[in-house]
Structure formats: C-alpha cells, structure tokens
Amino acid sequence: MSTIALEPLFHLPRRETPIHRSKPNKFKPFFLTCSSNPTFRQPHHTPLSPALAASVTETPNLHSLQCSHTFFTKTFPINQTQTVEGKIIVIIDREKDLKDWVLRVGCNLPGKWILHWGVTHVDDVGREWDQPPRDMIPPGSVPIKDYAIQTPLKKSSLSAEGDTFHEVRIDLKPNNEISAINFVLKDEETGAWYHHKGRDFKVPLVNYLKTDTNITVSKRGFNLWPGNLWQISNMLLKSKAGQDDSSESRGPKQKNSQLEGFYAEMPITKKVSINNSINVSVKKCFESEAVKNLLYFETDLPGDVILHWGVCRDNSRKWEVPPAPHPPETGAFKDRALRTQLQPRDSVKGSSALITIGEEYSGFLFALKQNETTWFKYMGSDFYIPLSSSSSLHSGKREDKSKGSEVTEIASQETSFSSFNGGIINEIRNLVMDIYSKNSPKTISKKAQESILQEIERLAAEAFNIFRSSIPTFSEATTVAPEATTVEPEAAMESGILTLDPEIRSATGTGYEILCQGFNWESHKSGRWYMELKEKASELASLGFTMVWLPPPTESVSPEGYMPKDLYNLNSRYGNIDELKDLVKSLHEVGIKALGDAVLNHRCAHYQNQNGIWNIFGGRLNWDDHAVVADDPHFQGRGNKSSGDNFHAAPNIDHSQEFVRKDLKEWLCWLRKEIGYDGWRLDFVRGFWGGYVKDYLDASEPYFTVGEYWDSLSYTYGVMDYNQDAHRQRIIDWISATNGTAGAFDVTTKGILHSVLERCEYWRLSDQKGKPPGVVGWWPSRAVTFIENHDTGSTQGHWRFPGGKEMQGYAYILTHPGTPSVFFDHISSRYKTEIATLISLRKRNKIHCSSTIQISKAERDVYAAIIDEKIAMKIGPGHFEPPSGSQKWSLAIEGRDYKIWEAS
C-alpha cells in the first residue's frame, strides 16, 4: 500500500497561534569570584563540566586575576522554526461487541487538533458535505452551520506513557445510508489546515454501510467515486464468496462484499517554534597592571554549537583576530575570525565558553553556528558586546543621537557584513573562475557557460532563501531620508527614493480597476462554465467590473484546475480551448479584461522514474527530474533547492533552471496571443522567488497581475494580535522582489476584518500610525483587497467571511484605495444590488488604487473614514456623521451597520 503525502493546503488561509512550550530558565548573571585559589560558579550553581574546567585552567594567569563586578550582562533570544514529522492514522474497525463499525482518525504530533468533518449521503447529488446524524456525533463536537462538524481530538486511552497520540472516534451506523465521510484536520495552535493534494479526505462507505449483512446497494461504486482514500478501502474489501477484486465486483450491482477493516498511515509535517537564547556576561579583571575582559557565554541551544568570533578596536566594528592564547577547541577562520567549540554543561542542557580579551579592544563580535547550514545573528547583524562600560550596551543600532546617525549605522553594518562574508564572496568568485579556467575564453563551450550560469543562479537562489528573513523592510526605511524613520513604498516612489524601471508595466492597470472572480469551487461541475460565464459578460460589464479572473485553463489532475499536468492542453472541466477563446472575446467586446489563473509553482508528472516516483513530465514540455527542486523529499528532484516554500502535493518546479524559465515564458506568451488573456492571477507564489515572477512578466507584458501570497497572521492564545506588520511586510517583500511588477491579494486586510466583525473590535482598522492595517495601508496600488474567494468561501468554507456581515466588508474595500475584488457567489446572491451601488459610487467619485484616506474613527463599535475628500463612510453599529462645514455631505447608500455619504 502506497503512502499518501499530507501537507497543509496552501490555497487555504492558516492562522498561526504561537506554540507555547515550556520556556528555558532565564539565565542569571554570571558572577565570578577570583582569589589565589579561585572557584568558578556557573548560573544555577551548576558545577563546571570537565571540558569547561579545562578551558578555565588553561586560560593563562587566571590565578592572579582580581575581578570587579559584572558590568555587562545580556540575554539574546534565538528563535527558529523547525519542521517535525509525524503521521495521521485512519482506522475502520469493529467495536468490541462486533456489531457496529467505528472510524478512528488520529495524529501523533503535539498540538490542539480538530477534525472538521461531514458526510455524503447516498442520494446526494452535487453536494459533498452534510452534517451527520446526531447519533454519529461524538461528545464535545461543534456544528458548523448546516454542512459540517468540528470535533476535538483527545488523547487516546491506548497511548503509551510519553506518547502524544490523539484521536477521535466516530460510530458508523449501518442504517444511515451514508456513502462517505469527508474530513480535513486543523491544528488550532497554528491555524493550519491539513488536506490531501489540495482536496478533502474522503472515506467511502458505500460498499458496506447498508444492513447488518453489509449488502451493498449503493448508487455509486468505487470505480466511479473520486475520493482520495478509495484505493486503500478497496484493497481491504473482500467478497464473502471469494470473488476477485475486479472493477465489476466493485460496481453498483455488487451484493455481498464486506469490510474486513483497514489501517492507513499518512505522513504529516508541522512547523513548530523553538525558543532558545544565549547569555553573555562581561567582567573586568586585573592582572598586575593589566586589565582583562572576562566574557562568559552560555546557551541552551542543543547539540554542537560553535562561537564564530572576533574583536574590534573602534566604532567601525571591523573584525579582527586577537593574539593568542585562545580557549581550547579554537581554530582560525581565514585569518578573519576565530571559531571556538562551546563545551557541554554538567546537569544543565546546553553549552558554554569562557574567553579572556585584552583591554585594548572596544568590542567583541560574534555569530553562532549550530550545524553546517544554521547560523544565528542578531536582527540580521553580528552580535556585538561592548568591552567598556561607556560603550553602548545594545547590540543593535548604536544610540548616537547626532544628525545622520542612522545613515552612519547602516554604513557600519555593511562594513561588518562585508568583512565577515568576504570569504564567501571570494569562494563564489573562485568557483566561477575555476570553471572558466578549464576552457580558454576563445574555446569555452556552451555547456561550460551554462554550468557557470546555473551555479550562479543556484547560489543566488540559496542566498535569497537564507537571508530573506533579513531583507530590509518598508516599515523601517530601506533608504533613510533626512528627519525620516519610515518610508512607505508609495511615498518612496513619489519622492524618488524607490524607483521602478519606466519600461516595466505596473500591476495596477489604469488604477481604477475593479476585479470579479469569475468562478467558485464548484464551477467545473457543469462542464460548460466558459459558456455559462459568456452569457453573463454583458451583465458583469453593467455592474461596473473592468476585469474578470478566470479559472485555471489547463488539463489538471484535480477538476478545479490547481494540479496542472500538460500546460498546453487547454481542454479542462470548465470547457475546451475554443470555448475559452470565445469567452475571452466576449469579455473584450464589453470592455472587460480577462486574467488567466497561472499555476507556476508545481506541476503533476506523467510518468514515474526508476524508483516509482512521479517526476517525469510529458506533453509539449517534456521535462525530466532536473525541473523539480531537490529539497522536497516526496519527489526526488535533481534540480536546485527551492527559493520558497514547498507545496508537497505535487512536484515543485525549479525556476532557477534556465530551460524551465524559457519554457514558461514561451507558454505565458502563447496564452496571451492564442487565448487573449490580458494578465495573470498567479497561484501559490510563496513557492518561488519574486525575481522569477519579474522575469515572466517582463516577457509576457500583462496589463495586470496579482499574486496569491497566502501567509499566516499572528495570534496569541487564539486571539488575533493587533499588530500585523510582520504579516503584511512578508507580502510587501514579495511584491518588492518582483520590482513592483505584480500586486498581491491583501490577506492581511481580510484577516483583520474577520476579527473586527466577529468580535466587534473596529479599533483594529487603524494601525499604530493611523493608517489602514493591511497591505493597503503601506502599498495600496499593489494591494488587491477581497473578502472571499473560491478557497475561503464557496462550498469549501475553510475561512468563510463572518456570516451576514459581507456588506460591511464590501463597504470597506469598495470605498478604500487598493484594487477591490468581488467574489462571484456574492454577485449571484441577495447582495448583488448593494454591491452594484457601491461599485457605481466608487466609479462616480473616481476612487482609485492610490486614493488618499483619512481615518476619522476607529473605536470599539465603529470605524469611519473619508476618502479623497469625496466619500465618507462608516461601518459598525456605533454612531458617525461626517463633519459639517464648508463641505456638505449627502447620504448615498445605507445598509446593515454601514453608511456611505458623498460630498455635494
């Protein structure tokens, strides 16, 4: 039985609640008492290990050192995210009385797990999720509207001591005529949803849940059911009469197959936060007439830890190697720094070191290395320890309050970084020169040239992946202007600090665009969605839409289109290529642009390699496993490491390969010419570097592009944090990596609106600087605002907008800057007229993606703002009236808990 890879579905939103582990004890200051026979004590009064004792006794002249009080001590946090592996187990078995069956779903990873599940009845047509009968619902379950149940997993009574296995048990009643159980698993601690290959898990029951004799009279056999687990179930169904397991025996006419029970394990990975720290204490010690600095380091980082260190003489913080003697287990690194192995501590986890430095040095610089690939710095810079009490005691920016100190600080950091990493730069240069020297400039082969370029691309992708967390942010100015500490992207472009290539088309179209998502999760089921949408083209134009986002057009393993296979085969479940062309032509005739949904991150293979792994592609783009990234363990790729996050349900494409980029650029240009697409909605752009996106957009020259950079918001104990700057910064970073050639969906704004409307906390709609708290507050021309889409709403409903409050959401995004997007289901509902009125109001007042906004109120029960001094709006049950004065306001539209006024 083959295993099934299980990872979070990245189309879906994931709330990340911090994982709270027992925190390590805070380090106490290191006190050292010296005498003619000194005794050294570590924090927590733990005796020194033999290794550390050796390092102490071998430090010269310690016996004569007389030490003063500790003048510096600081604990630096070291936070990292690690991926832990576990499994989900699905079992169907008899109860002890052998009468009824029970379904057990369990997980052996720590977490607060919730089973989100529903049932499909035998007679259901078109609807896959329903609430189960009451006698099936376990205690402690919570109903989700009328289509699902959420049941918490509890620690199994069969768990061994120390085991973290949790499970939920569901009684299967034979007389309920249930054909399948559908489920996904949610980790409440992180907000992550775990699916299988982008779809819900389905356990089909049609072959045995009918009567006590397990006679099957289902209307669908396994050969007709597209569930994800049916293969496993099928293998374990045996005929009473001993028939073979043929497709005929599994069909609707099967009379006497029964379940013998099954057990399935599916791998699962989860990212957990690991919080460690390093404590540094410094004492002044006197030896005859000389003064020494005694530095003590201790950390609770596990495993072997290396202290990569040096000293500096002035504020330039230029790395320098001090003269010997040095502690044991110390070696030189290219005459630029020293490396000291930290020694284990007795009875206390972690390691420590003791270093003596002369008084001629003003500072101590270091970084930590935990293994071959893991380095720790402090906020992107080297750790810095002052060696005099008059120095700044902060390892970050120095507190020089003179004019221009910020610029000086940046320059000094660059110098430190340059000196520290000069060896790496030389290694890259030597590597390239070594390849080049094998061939004279006149005879160098094309293969050698490609090898050089690919190696540089690989190193660039790895460097981006390693250092992306330390990319300068827009929330702290990348370029420091006089008397300014923050430069937002929009303001930076206006002032000339941040510029875009004038030949690069921006992502905003005219700036007055209004987008409609022209499908939902079920649209493929009709088989003729293109033709159905064509009939609505005139209506969409009359509602005021300027662009329509169309579903993925390619042949796909999943009917919704997000598991593409042959990119040039445009016969999909939505229609064929001719129908797609006809739809786009009809949209153009009524003045609407068409955006294609391009899935560039991953692609499903046609063939297996010699190990049985699906990573060989067919069709016109017949790539081999060199097109697959090397760091996804599921698909054995032979490309380079991924420049983003892996989507584990399908082979992740290696965009650092030139042949891949060349083929994808040709494909996008072909779609533009052959189909007539005007731009792109890019799927799962977290999976690859934004610089590659710029390359694709430069080639295909779209009118408008928006990327799906879906990231997790920040929560504490299940409650959304007020400050979501880190979340929107990650989206901004991706947009910046594209050089501003693409916008991104404003997931930050959607998430904050959820909390605002669910908890009546309208104060959240103003950030600490009085701006909108989402991407729209920092880079509005690149923010595509929305409240729902095919993943969050529709029949999936995994992050559904607060029910009954959709119009407050639309009143917000359709009056504010940014490019608003409206979900198809909402213009096919009772909200249609109100949405049309809001769109008309926006267009009449010429509100655009970069309109100005003045927030008038952001209180518990009301939010109000004035946009371009043309529109005043408020949402929430609280009171607001636009200010009276020279400008007169007239009420334009009023609905449930929202009002909008126009300036007369």
Tab-separated table of N, CA and C in Angstrom, residues 94 403 435 516 569 790:
chain	number	residue	atom	x	y	z
A	94	ARG	N	-14.166	-2.984	13.897
A	94	ARG	CA	-15.350	-3.377	14.641
A	94	ARG	C	-15.243	-2.930	16.092
A	403	LYS	N	22.960	64.122	14.268
A	403	LYS	CA	22.269	64.136	12.982
A	403	LYS	C	22.926	63.161	12.016
A	435	ILE	N	35.812	27.150	-12.915
A	435	ILE	CA	35.099	26.567	-14.062
A	435	ILE	C	35.584	27.196	-15.356
A	516	CYS	N	-13.548	40.960	-10.701
A	516	CYS	CA	-14.523	39.951	-10.315
A	516	CYS	C	-13.885	38.574	-10.453
A	569	ASN	N	-2.362	21.732	-22.968
A	569	ASN	CA	-3.670	21.113	-23.187
A	569	ASN	C	-4.713	21.937	-22.446
A	790	HIS	N	-12.635	31.417	-3.910
A	790	HIS	CA	-13.021	30.020	-4.065
A	790	HIS	C	-12.482	29.134	-2.961
